[in-house]
CSV table of C-alpha atoms in Angstrom, one decimal:
chain,number,residue,atom,x,y,z
A,262,MET,CA,9.9,-3.3,21.0
A,263,ASN,CA,12.7,-1.2,22.2
A,264,ASN,CA,11.7,-0.4,25.7
A,265,ASN,CA,14.6,2.1,26.5
A,266,ILE,CA,12.8,4.9,24.6
A,267,SER,CA,11.5,7.7,26.7
A,268,ARG,CA,8.1,8.6,26.0
A,269,ARG,CA,8.9,12.1,27.2
A,270,ASP,CA,10.0,13.2,23.7
A,271,SER,CA,7.4,13.7,21.2
A,272,VAL,CA,6.5,15.7,18.0
A,273,SER,CA,3.1,16.9,16.8
A,274,LEU,CA,1.8,15.4,13.8
A,275,PHE,CA,-1.5,17.0,13.7
A,276,SER,CA,-4.0,19.0,15.4
A,277,ASN,CA,-7.4,17.1,16.4
A,278,ASP,CA,-9.9,20.0,15.6
A,279,ARG,CA,-12.9,18.0,15.0
A,280,GLU,CA,-13.9,14.2,14.1
A,281,ALA,CA,-16.2,12.9,11.5
A,282,LEU,CA,-16.9,9.7,9.6
A,283,PHE,CA,-15.4,8.9,6.2
A,284,LYS,CA,-17.8,8.7,3.4
A,285,ARG,CA,-16.1,8.6,0.1
A,286,ARG,CA,-12.8,9.3,-1.7
A,287,PRO,CA,-13.5,10.9,-5.2
A,288,ASN,CA,-9.7,11.2,-5.9
A,289,ARG,CA,-6.3,10.8,-4.4
A,290,PHE,CA,-6.3,14.2,-2.8
A,291,LEU,CA,-10.1,14.6,-1.7
A,292,ILE,CA,-11.8,12.8,0.9
A,293,ILE,CA,-15.5,13.5,1.6
A,294,ALA,CA,-16.3,13.3,5.5
A,295,GLY,CA,-19.3,14.1,7.7
A,296,ASP,CA,-22.1,12.9,10.0
A,297,GLY,CA,-25.5,12.1,8.7
A,298,ASN,CA,-26.5,14.2,5.8
A,299,GLU,CA,-23.3,16.5,6.6
A,300,GLU,CA,-20.6,16.5,3.8
A,301,ILE,CA,-17.3,17.9,4.7
A,302,PRO,CA,-14.6,18.2,1.7
A,303,CYS,CA,-11.2,17.4,3.0
A,304,HIS,CA,-7.6,17.4,1.6
A,305,CYS,CA,-6.2,14.0,1.7
A,306,PRO,CA,-2.4,14.5,2.5
A,307,ASN,CA,-1.4,11.0,1.8
A,308,PRO,CA,-1.4,9.9,-1.7
A,309,GLY,CA,-1.4,6.2,-1.0
A,310,ARG,CA,-4.3,3.9,-1.9
A,311,LEU,CA,-5.1,3.4,1.8
A,312,ILE,CA,-7.7,0.5,0.9
A,313,GLU,CA,-7.3,-1.0,4.5
A,314,PHE,CA,-8.6,2.1,6.1
A,315,LEU,CA,-11.1,3.9,3.9
A,316,PHE,CA,-14.4,2.0,4.5
A,317,PRO,CA,-17.8,4.1,5.1
A,318,GLY,CA,-18.1,5.0,8.7
A,319,THR,CA,-14.4,4.9,9.6
A,320,ARG,CA,-13.9,7.7,12.2
A,321,LEU,CA,-11.5,10.5,10.8
A,322,ILE,CA,-9.5,13.2,12.6
A,323,LEU,CA,-9.8,16.5,10.8
A,324,GLU,CA,-7.3,19.5,11.1
A,325,LYS,CA,-8.7,23.0,10.3
A,326,ARG,CA,-6.5,24.3,7.5
A,327,LYS,CA,-5.0,27.8,8.4
A,328,ASN,CA,-5.3,31.0,6.5
A,329,ASN,CA,-7.8,29.5,4.1
A,330,GLN,CA,-5.1,27.6,2.3
A,331,GLY,CA,-6.1,25.1,-0.4
A,332,LYS,CA,-9.6,24.4,-1.9
A,333,THR,CA,-10.9,22.7,1.2
A,334,ALA,CA,-11.2,24.1,4.8
A,335,TRP,CA,-10.1,20.8,6.4
A,336,THR,CA,-7.5,18.2,6.1
A,337,ALA,CA,-8.0,14.5,7.0
A,338,ALA,CA,-5.1,14.4,9.5
A,339,GLY,CA,-5.6,11.0,10.8
A,340,LEU,CA,-8.0,8.0,11.5
A,341,TYR,CA,-8.8,5.3,13.9
A,342,TYR,CA,-7.9,1.8,12.9
A,343,GLU,CA,-7.9,-1.3,15.2
A,344,ASN,CA,-8.2,0.8,18.3
A,345,ARG,CA,-4.9,3.0,17.1
A,346,THR,CA,-4.6,6.4,15.9
A,347,VAL,CA,-3.0,6.5,12.4
A,348,PRO,CA,-1.6,9.9,11.1
A,349,LEU,CA,-2.3,10.6,7.4
A,350,PHE,CA,0.1,13.5,7.0
A,351,SER,CA,3.0,11.4,5.1
A,352,ALA,CA,5.0,14.7,4.8
A,353,ARG,CA,5.2,15.3,8.5
A,354,ALA,CA,7.0,12.0,9.1
A,355,ASN,CA,10.3,14.2,8.5
A,356,GLN,CA,9.6,16.1,11.7
A,357,ALA,CA,9.4,12.8,13.8
A,358,ALA,CA,12.7,11.6,12.0
A,359,GLU,CA,14.6,14.7,12.7
A,360,LYS,CA,13.8,14.9,16.5
A,361,LEU,CA,13.0,11.2,17.4
A,362,ILE,CA,14.8,8.8,15.2
A,363,LEU,CA,17.9,10.4,13.6
A,364,PRO,CA,19.7,10.7,16.9
A,365,LYS,CA,19.1,7.0,17.4
A,366,ILE,CA,20.3,5.5,14.0
A,367,ILE,CA,23.2,8.1,13.5
A,368,PRO,CA,25.8,7.8,16.5
A,369,GLY,CA,27.4,11.1,17.5
A,370,LEU,CA,24.9,13.1,15.5
A,371,ARG,CA,26.1,16.7,15.4
A,372,GLU,CA,24.4,18.8,12.7
A,373,ILE,CA,21.2,18.4,10.7
A,374,LYS,CA,20.2,20.3,7.4
A,375,HIS,CA,17.0,19.9,5.7
A,376,GLU,CA,16.2,19.6,2.0
A,377,TYR,CA,19.8,18.9,0.9
A,378,THR,CA,20.1,19.5,-2.8
A,379,ILE,CA,23.3,17.7,-4.5
A,380,GLY,CA,23.5,18.0,-8.5
A,381,HIS,CA,19.8,17.6,-9.6
A,382,SER,CA,18.7,15.6,-6.6
A,383,ARG,CA,17.2,16.8,-3.4
A,384,PHE,CA,17.2,14.7,-0.1
A,385,ASP,CA,15.4,15.2,3.2
A,386,PHE,CA,18.3,15.6,5.4
A,387,ILE,CA,22.1,15.7,5.3
A,388,CYS,CA,23.8,15.2,8.5
A,389,THR,CA,27.3,15.3,10.4
A,390,ASP,CA,28.4,13.1,12.9
A,391,ASP,CA,31.3,13.7,15.4
A,392,ALA,CA,33.8,12.2,13.1
A,393,GLY,CA,33.2,14.5,10.3
A,394,ASN,CA,31.2,12.0,8.1
A,395,LYS,CA,28.3,13.3,5.8
A,396,HIS,CA,25.1,11.3,6.1
A,397,ILE,CA,22.4,11.6,3.5
A,398,ILE,CA,18.8,10.5,4.6
A,399,GLU,CA,15.7,9.8,2.6
A,400,VAL,CA,12.6,9.5,4.6
A,401,LYS,CA,9.6,7.4,3.6
A,402,ALA,CA,6.2,7.3,5.7
A,403,CYS,CA,4.9,3.7,5.9
A,404,SER,CA,1.0,3.3,6.9
A,405,LEU,CA,0.5,-0.2,5.5
A,406,VAL,CA,0.9,-2.5,8.3
A,407,GLU,CA,-1.1,-5.8,8.3
A,408,PHE,CA,-0.3,-9.3,9.9
A,409,GLY,CA,2.7,-8.2,11.6
A,410,THR,CA,4.3,-6.8,8.4
A,411,ALA,CA,4.9,-3.4,7.4
A,412,MET,CA,5.3,-2.7,3.7
A,413,PHE,CA,6.0,0.3,1.7
A,414,PRO,CA,4.9,1.8,-0.8
A,415,ASP,CA,1.3,0.9,-0.9
A,416,ALA,CA,1.2,2.2,-4.6
A,417,PRO,CA,3.8,2.3,-7.3
A,418,SER,CA,6.3,5.0,-6.6
A,419,SER,CA,8.7,6.1,-9.4
A,420,ARG,CA,9.9,8.8,-7.0
A,421,ALA,CA,11.0,6.3,-4.3
A,422,ALA,CA,12.8,4.0,-6.9
A,423,LYS,CA,14.6,7.3,-8.2
A,424,HIS,CA,15.8,8.4,-4.7
A,425,LEU,CA,17.0,4.9,-4.1
A,426,GLU,CA,19.0,4.9,-7.4
A,427,GLU,CA,20.6,8.3,-6.3
A,428,LEU,CA,21.4,7.2,-3.1
A,429,ALA,CA,23.4,4.2,-4.4
A,430,CYS,CA,25.3,6.5,-6.8
A,431,LEU,CA,26.1,8.7,-3.9
A,432,ALA,CA,27.2,5.9,-1.6
A,433,LYS,CA,30.1,5.5,-4.0
A,434,GLU,CA,31.4,8.8,-3.1
A,435,SER,CA,32.1,10.1,0.4
A,436,TYR,CA,28.6,10.0,1.7
A,437,ILE,CA,27.1,7.5,4.2
A,438,CYS,CA,23.6,7.1,2.7
A,439,HIS,CA,20.3,6.0,4.5
A,440,ILE,CA,16.8,5.3,3.6
A,441,LEU,CA,14.6,5.4,6.8
A,442,PHE,CA,11.2,4.1,6.8
A,443,VAL,CA,8.8,5.7,9.4
A,444,ILE,CA,6.0,3.4,10.2
A,445,VAL,CA,3.3,5.3,11.6
A,446,HIS,CA,1.1,2.8,13.5
A,447,GLY,CA,0.8,-0.8,14.4
A,448,THR,CA,2.7,-3.7,16.0
A,449,PRO,CA,4.9,-4.7,13.1
A,450,ASP,CA,7.4,-7.5,13.6
A,451,VAL,CA,9.2,-6.9,10.3
A,452,PHE,CA,9.4,-4.3,7.6
A,453,ILE,CA,9.7,-5.4,3.8
A,454,PRO,CA,9.6,-3.4,0.7
A,455,ASN,CA,6.2,-4.0,-1.0
A,456,LEU,CA,6.9,-6.4,-4.0
A,457,HIS,CA,3.1,-6.7,-4.6
A,458,THR,CA,2.6,-3.1,-5.8
A,459,ASP,CA,6.1,-2.1,-6.6
A,460,PRO,CA,8.2,-4.9,-7.4
A,461,VAL,CA,10.9,-2.6,-9.2
A,462,PHE,CA,11.4,-0.8,-6.0
A,463,ALA,CA,11.6,-4.0,-4.0
A,464,ALA,CA,14.2,-5.5,-6.0
A,465,ALA,CA,16.3,-2.4,-6.2
A,466,LEU,CA,16.2,-2.1,-2.3
A,467,SER,CA,17.5,-5.5,-2.0
A,468,ASN,CA,20.1,-5.0,-4.6
A,469,CYS,CA,21.4,-1.8,-3.1
A,470,SER,CA,21.5,-2.9,0.7
A,471,GLY,CA,25.1,-3.1,0.8
A,472,LYS,CA,25.5,0.4,-0.2
A,473,VAL,CA,22.5,2.1,1.3
A,474,GLN,CA,21.8,1.6,5.0
A,475,VAL,CA,18.1,0.6,5.4
A,476,HIS,CA,16.3,1.5,8.7
A,477,ALA,CA,12.6,1.1,9.8
A,478,ALA,CA,11.3,2.7,13.1
A,479,LEU,CA,7.8,2.8,14.6
A,480,LEU,CA,5.8,5.7,16.0
A,481,GLU,CA,3.0,5.7,18.4
A,482,THR,CA,0.5,8.6,17.9
A,483,GLU,CA,-2.0,9.8,20.5
A,484,THR,CA,-5.4,11.2,19.4
A,485,ASN,CA,-4.2,14.7,20.0
A,486,GLY,CA,-1.6,14.2,17.3
A,487,GLN,CA,1.6,13.8,19.8
A,488,ALA,CA,3.7,11.2,18.3
A,489,HIS,CA,6.2,9.1,20.2
A,490,LEU,CA,9.1,6.8,19.0
A,491,ALA,CA,7.9,3.2,20.0
A,492,ASP,CA,11.0,1.4,18.6
A,493,SER,CA,13.9,2.7,16.3
A,494,GLU,CA,15.1,-0.7,15.1
A,495,ILE,CA,12.2,-2.6,13.6
A,496,PRO,CA,13.7,-5.6,11.7
A,497,VAL,CA,14.3,-5.0,8.0
A,498,ASP,CA,13.8,-8.2,5.5
A,499,LEU,CA,15.0,-7.8,2.2
A,500,SER,CA,15.3,-11.5,1.1
A,501,HIS,CA,12.3,-11.3,-1.2
A,502,GLY,CA,14.1,-9.1,-3.8
A,503,LYS,CA,14.7,-12.1,-5.8
A,504,LEU,CA,11.1,-13.0,-5.9
A,505,ALA,CA,10.1,-9.5,-7.0
A,506,GLY,CA,12.6,-9.7,-9.9
A,507,GLU,CA,11.2,-13.0,-11.0
A,508,ASN,CA,7.7,-11.7,-11.8
A,509,ARG,CA,5.8,-14.5,-10.8
A,510,GLY,CA,3.0,-15.4,-8.3
A,511,ASN,CA,-0.8,-14.9,-8.1
A,512,TYR,CA,-3.4,-12.4,-8.9
A,513,LEU,CA,-7.1,-11.4,-8.3
A,514,ILE,CA,-8.9,-9.4,-11.2
A,515,LEU,CA,-11.9,-7.3,-10.2
A,516,MET,CA,-14.3,-6.3,-12.7
A,517,GLU,CA,-17.6,-4.3,-12.6
A,518,ILE,CA,-20.3,-5.5,-14.9
A,519,PRO,CA,-23.0,-2.8,-15.3
A,520,GLU,CA,-25.5,-4.7,-17.5
A,521,GLN,CA,-26.7,-8.1,-17.7
A,522,PHE,CA,-25.4,-10.1,-20.8
A,523,GLU,CA,-25.1,-13.6,-22.1
A,524,THR,CA,-22.0,-15.0,-23.9
A,525,ASP,CA,-20.2,-18.2,-24.9
A,526,VAL,CA,-17.3,-19.0,-22.7
A,527,GLY,CA,-15.1,-21.6,-24.7
A,528,ALA,CA,-15.9,-25.1,-24.0
A,529,LEU,CA,-18.2,-24.0,-20.9
A,530,GLY,CA,-20.8,-22.9,-23.5
A,531,SER,CA,-23.3,-20.0,-23.0
A,532,ILE,CA,-23.3,-18.3,-19.7
A,533,LEU,CA,-25.6,-15.5,-18.4
A,534,PHE,CA,-23.7,-12.9,-16.3
A,535,HIS,CA,-25.8,-10.6,-14.0
A,536,PRO,CA,-24.9,-7.0,-13.2
A,537,GLY,CA,-22.5,-6.7,-10.3
A,538,TRP,CA,-18.9,-7.2,-9.4
A,539,TYR,CA,-16.7,-10.4,-10.3
A,540,VAL,CA,-13.4,-11.3,-8.9
A,541,TYR,CA,-11.1,-13.8,-10.7
A,542,ALA,CA,-8.3,-15.7,-9.0
A,543,GLY,CA,-5.4,-16.9,-11.2
A,544,SER,CA,-1.6,-17.5,-11.2
A,545,ALA,CA,1.4,-17.1,-13.4
A,546,ARG,CA,4.6,-19.0,-12.7
A,547,LYS,CA,6.4,-16.4,-15.1
A,548,ASN,CA,5.4,-13.2,-16.7
A,549,LEU,CA,2.8,-12.1,-14.0
A,550,SER,CA,2.6,-8.6,-14.7
A,551,GLN,CA,2.1,-9.3,-18.5
A,552,ARG,CA,-0.5,-11.8,-17.5
A,553,ILE,CA,-2.4,-9.2,-15.6
A,554,ASN,CA,-1.9,-6.6,-18.3
A,555,ARG,CA,-3.7,-9.0,-20.8
A,556,HIS,CA,-6.8,-9.5,-18.4
A,557,LEU,CA,-7.0,-5.5,-18.2
A,558,ARG,CA,-7.0,-5.2,-21.9
A,559,LYS,CA,-10.4,-5.2,-23.1
A,560,ILE,CA,-9.7,-5.4,-27.0
A,561,ARG,CA,-7.3,-7.0,-29.6
A,562,LYS,CA,-6.7,-10.2,-28.0
A,563,GLN,CA,-7.4,-13.7,-29.1
A,564,LYS,CA,-9.8,-15.6,-26.8
A,565,HIS,CA,-7.6,-18.3,-25.2
A,566,TRP,CA,-8.3,-17.7,-21.4
A,567,HIS,CA,-12.0,-18.0,-19.9
A,568,MET,CA,-11.4,-14.3,-18.8
A,569,ASP,CA,-10.8,-13.2,-22.4
A,570,TYR,CA,-14.5,-13.8,-23.2
A,571,ILE,CA,-15.9,-11.5,-20.7
A,572,THR,CA,-13.5,-8.5,-20.0
A,573,GLY,CA,-14.9,-6.6,-22.9
A,574,PHE,CA,-18.2,-6.3,-21.0
A,575,ALA,CA,-16.5,-4.8,-18.1
A,576,LYS,CA,-16.9,-1.2,-17.0
A,577,MET,CA,-14.0,-1.2,-14.7
A,578,ILE,CA,-11.2,-3.8,-14.3
A,579,LYS,CA,-8.4,-3.7,-11.6
A,580,GLY,CA,-5.6,-6.2,-10.9
A,581,PHE,CA,-4.2,-7.2,-7.7
A,582,PRO,CA,-0.7,-8.9,-8.0
A,583,ILE,CA,0.4,-11.4,-5.1
A,584,PHE,CA,4.0,-12.3,-5.6
A,585,SER,CA,4.4,-15.7,-4.2
A,586,TYR,CA,6.8,-18.6,-4.1
A,587,HIS,CA,4.1,-21.3,-4.4
A,588,ASN,CA,0.7,-21.4,-6.4
A,589,LEU,CA,-2.0,-20.2,-4.2
A,590,GLU,CA,-4.8,-19.5,-6.7
A,591,CYS,CA,-7.0,-22.5,-5.6
A,592,GLY,CA,-6.7,-21.3,-2.0
A,593,LEU,CA,-7.7,-17.9,-3.2
A,594,ALA,CA,-10.7,-19.3,-5.1
A,595,GLY,CA,-11.7,-21.4,-2.1
A,596,GLU,CA,-11.8,-18.2,0.3
A,597,LEU,CA,-13.7,-16.2,-2.4
A,598,LYS,CA,-16.5,-18.8,-2.4
A,599,HIS,CA,-17.0,-18.3,1.2
A,600,ILE,CA,-17.1,-14.6,1.2
A,601,SER,CA,-18.8,-13.9,-2.2
A,602,SER,CA,-22.4,-14.3,-3.2
A,603,GLY,CA,-21.7,-17.3,-5.6
A,604,MET,CA,-19.4,-18.7,-8.0
A,605,ILE,CA,-19.6,-19.3,-11.9
A,606,PRO,CA,-19.4,-22.9,-12.4
A,607,GLY,CA,-16.5,-24.4,-14.2
A,608,PHE,CA,-15.0,-20.8,-14.9
A,609,GLY,CA,-11.1,-20.9,-14.8
A,610,SER,CA,-10.9,-24.3,-13.1
A,611,SER,CA,-10.7,-26.8,-16.2
A,612,ASP,CA,-7.2,-27.6,-14.9
A,613,CYS,CA,-8.0,-28.1,-11.2
A,614,THR,CA,-10.7,-29.6,-8.8
A,615,CYS,CA,-12.1,-26.3,-8.0
A,616,GLU,CA,-15.9,-25.6,-8.5
A,617,SER,CA,-14.7,-22.2,-10.0
A,618,HIS,CA,-12.2,-19.4,-9.9
A,619,LEU,CA,-14.6,-16.6,-10.7
A,620,ALA,CA,-16.7,-15.2,-7.8
A,621,TYR,CA,-19.8,-13.0,-8.1
A,622,PHE,CA,-20.3,-10.0,-5.5
A,623,LYS,CA,-23.5,-8.1,-5.6
A,624,THR,CA,-21.7,-5.0,-4.0
A,625,ASN,CA,-18.2,-3.6,-4.5
A,626,PRO,CA,-15.7,-6.1,-2.8
A,627,MET,CA,-13.4,-3.1,-2.2
A,628,GLN,CA,-15.9,-2.1,0.4
A,629,ASN,CA,-16.0,-5.6,1.9
A,630,ARG,CA,-13.8,-6.2,4.8
A,631,ASP,CA,-13.5,-9.9,4.4
A,632,PHE,CA,-12.2,-9.3,0.9
A,633,ILE,CA,-9.7,-6.7,1.9
A,634,GLU,CA,-8.6,-8.8,4.9
A,635,MET,CA,-8.1,-11.8,2.4
A,636,LEU,CA,-5.9,-9.8,0.1
A,637,MET,CA,-3.8,-8.3,3.0
A,638,ARG,CA,-3.3,-11.7,4.6
A,639,TYR,CA,-2.1,-13.2,1.3
A,640,ARG,CA,0.3,-10.3,0.6
A,641,HIS,CA,1.6,-9.9,4.0
A,642,ARG,CA,1.9,-13.5,5.2
A,643,ASP,CA,0.8,-16.5,3.0
A,644,ALA,CA,2.6,-15.6,-0.2
A,645,LEU,CA,5.9,-14.9,1.5
A,646,LYS,CA,6.3,-18.5,3.0
A,647,LYS,CA,9.1,-20.0,1.3
């Protein structure tokens, strides 16, 4: 951490007008909060997946929306996670960037202009330094911090990739171009682009690092919404860009099976599947995204993998890529065995010594902290070991 930063300088990221517990998130922009039977519809200002945060009972910080703006009276402005305050207003990261971070990363900063448009593109800031150089800065808020590693984005972002491409082009002209990741909580040792959820962006960021300056800075936020700069120079690691472009690694497939069914599964014969949730651990040393997409497709495929026999019975299927240097599927399957309600014998494990690679859960694993922690640990730590 940079201990030379004054905590007297701060910006307000939200107003803590009341607190309530998280209940559910019907869509990206709506959160239902409340206590007991109370239900409070709240605008969600962060479009990310936020799967590490949003468990029933998580305490939220709510901000009253002024002048009856929007369809809801409240905004879910922040939450508490691992004894820290996490602001959810991703757009307000620009306020912290302008006041707290830009003066640290641009020596001789003299002038700042907001929302600068050049051609068909608009960027967060254009700045001028004492030497007359023009700096274009795009700011991204980063809330995904696990196992000492901060990552952006936590969901695919074509907009982020577009901004990066535009910055790389402008860097060929007379501009000094920057992308700044504002990490809003935690104690990260390093920042890396999230190759698991957006390998295109991760590979592009690595490829353009010589043209675009990449920065990561860390904020600390109080319960009243006041944010301070904790570190203006979190190390950035772009060394996994090649892995992102190679499209290989491991994956988890999550399925919801609403009704009991029995079906033949290749050489395993007839298997009875009970209603509930199933998680399959697999790997692909090439064409990882294509393998996942095959599993997600319920129809029009010849039965080759064990999964092909059951996906047609699923109400919902989701895929979780884990780009990795090594094959980790047996380790994933072994951990699933310990946190699930049981395994389907022999499923997906004909070429290894595992009992099974398909786990059964009675309740949704996305609301199981052990499952989310396992996914985060593999993505943020284990998969990135070379």
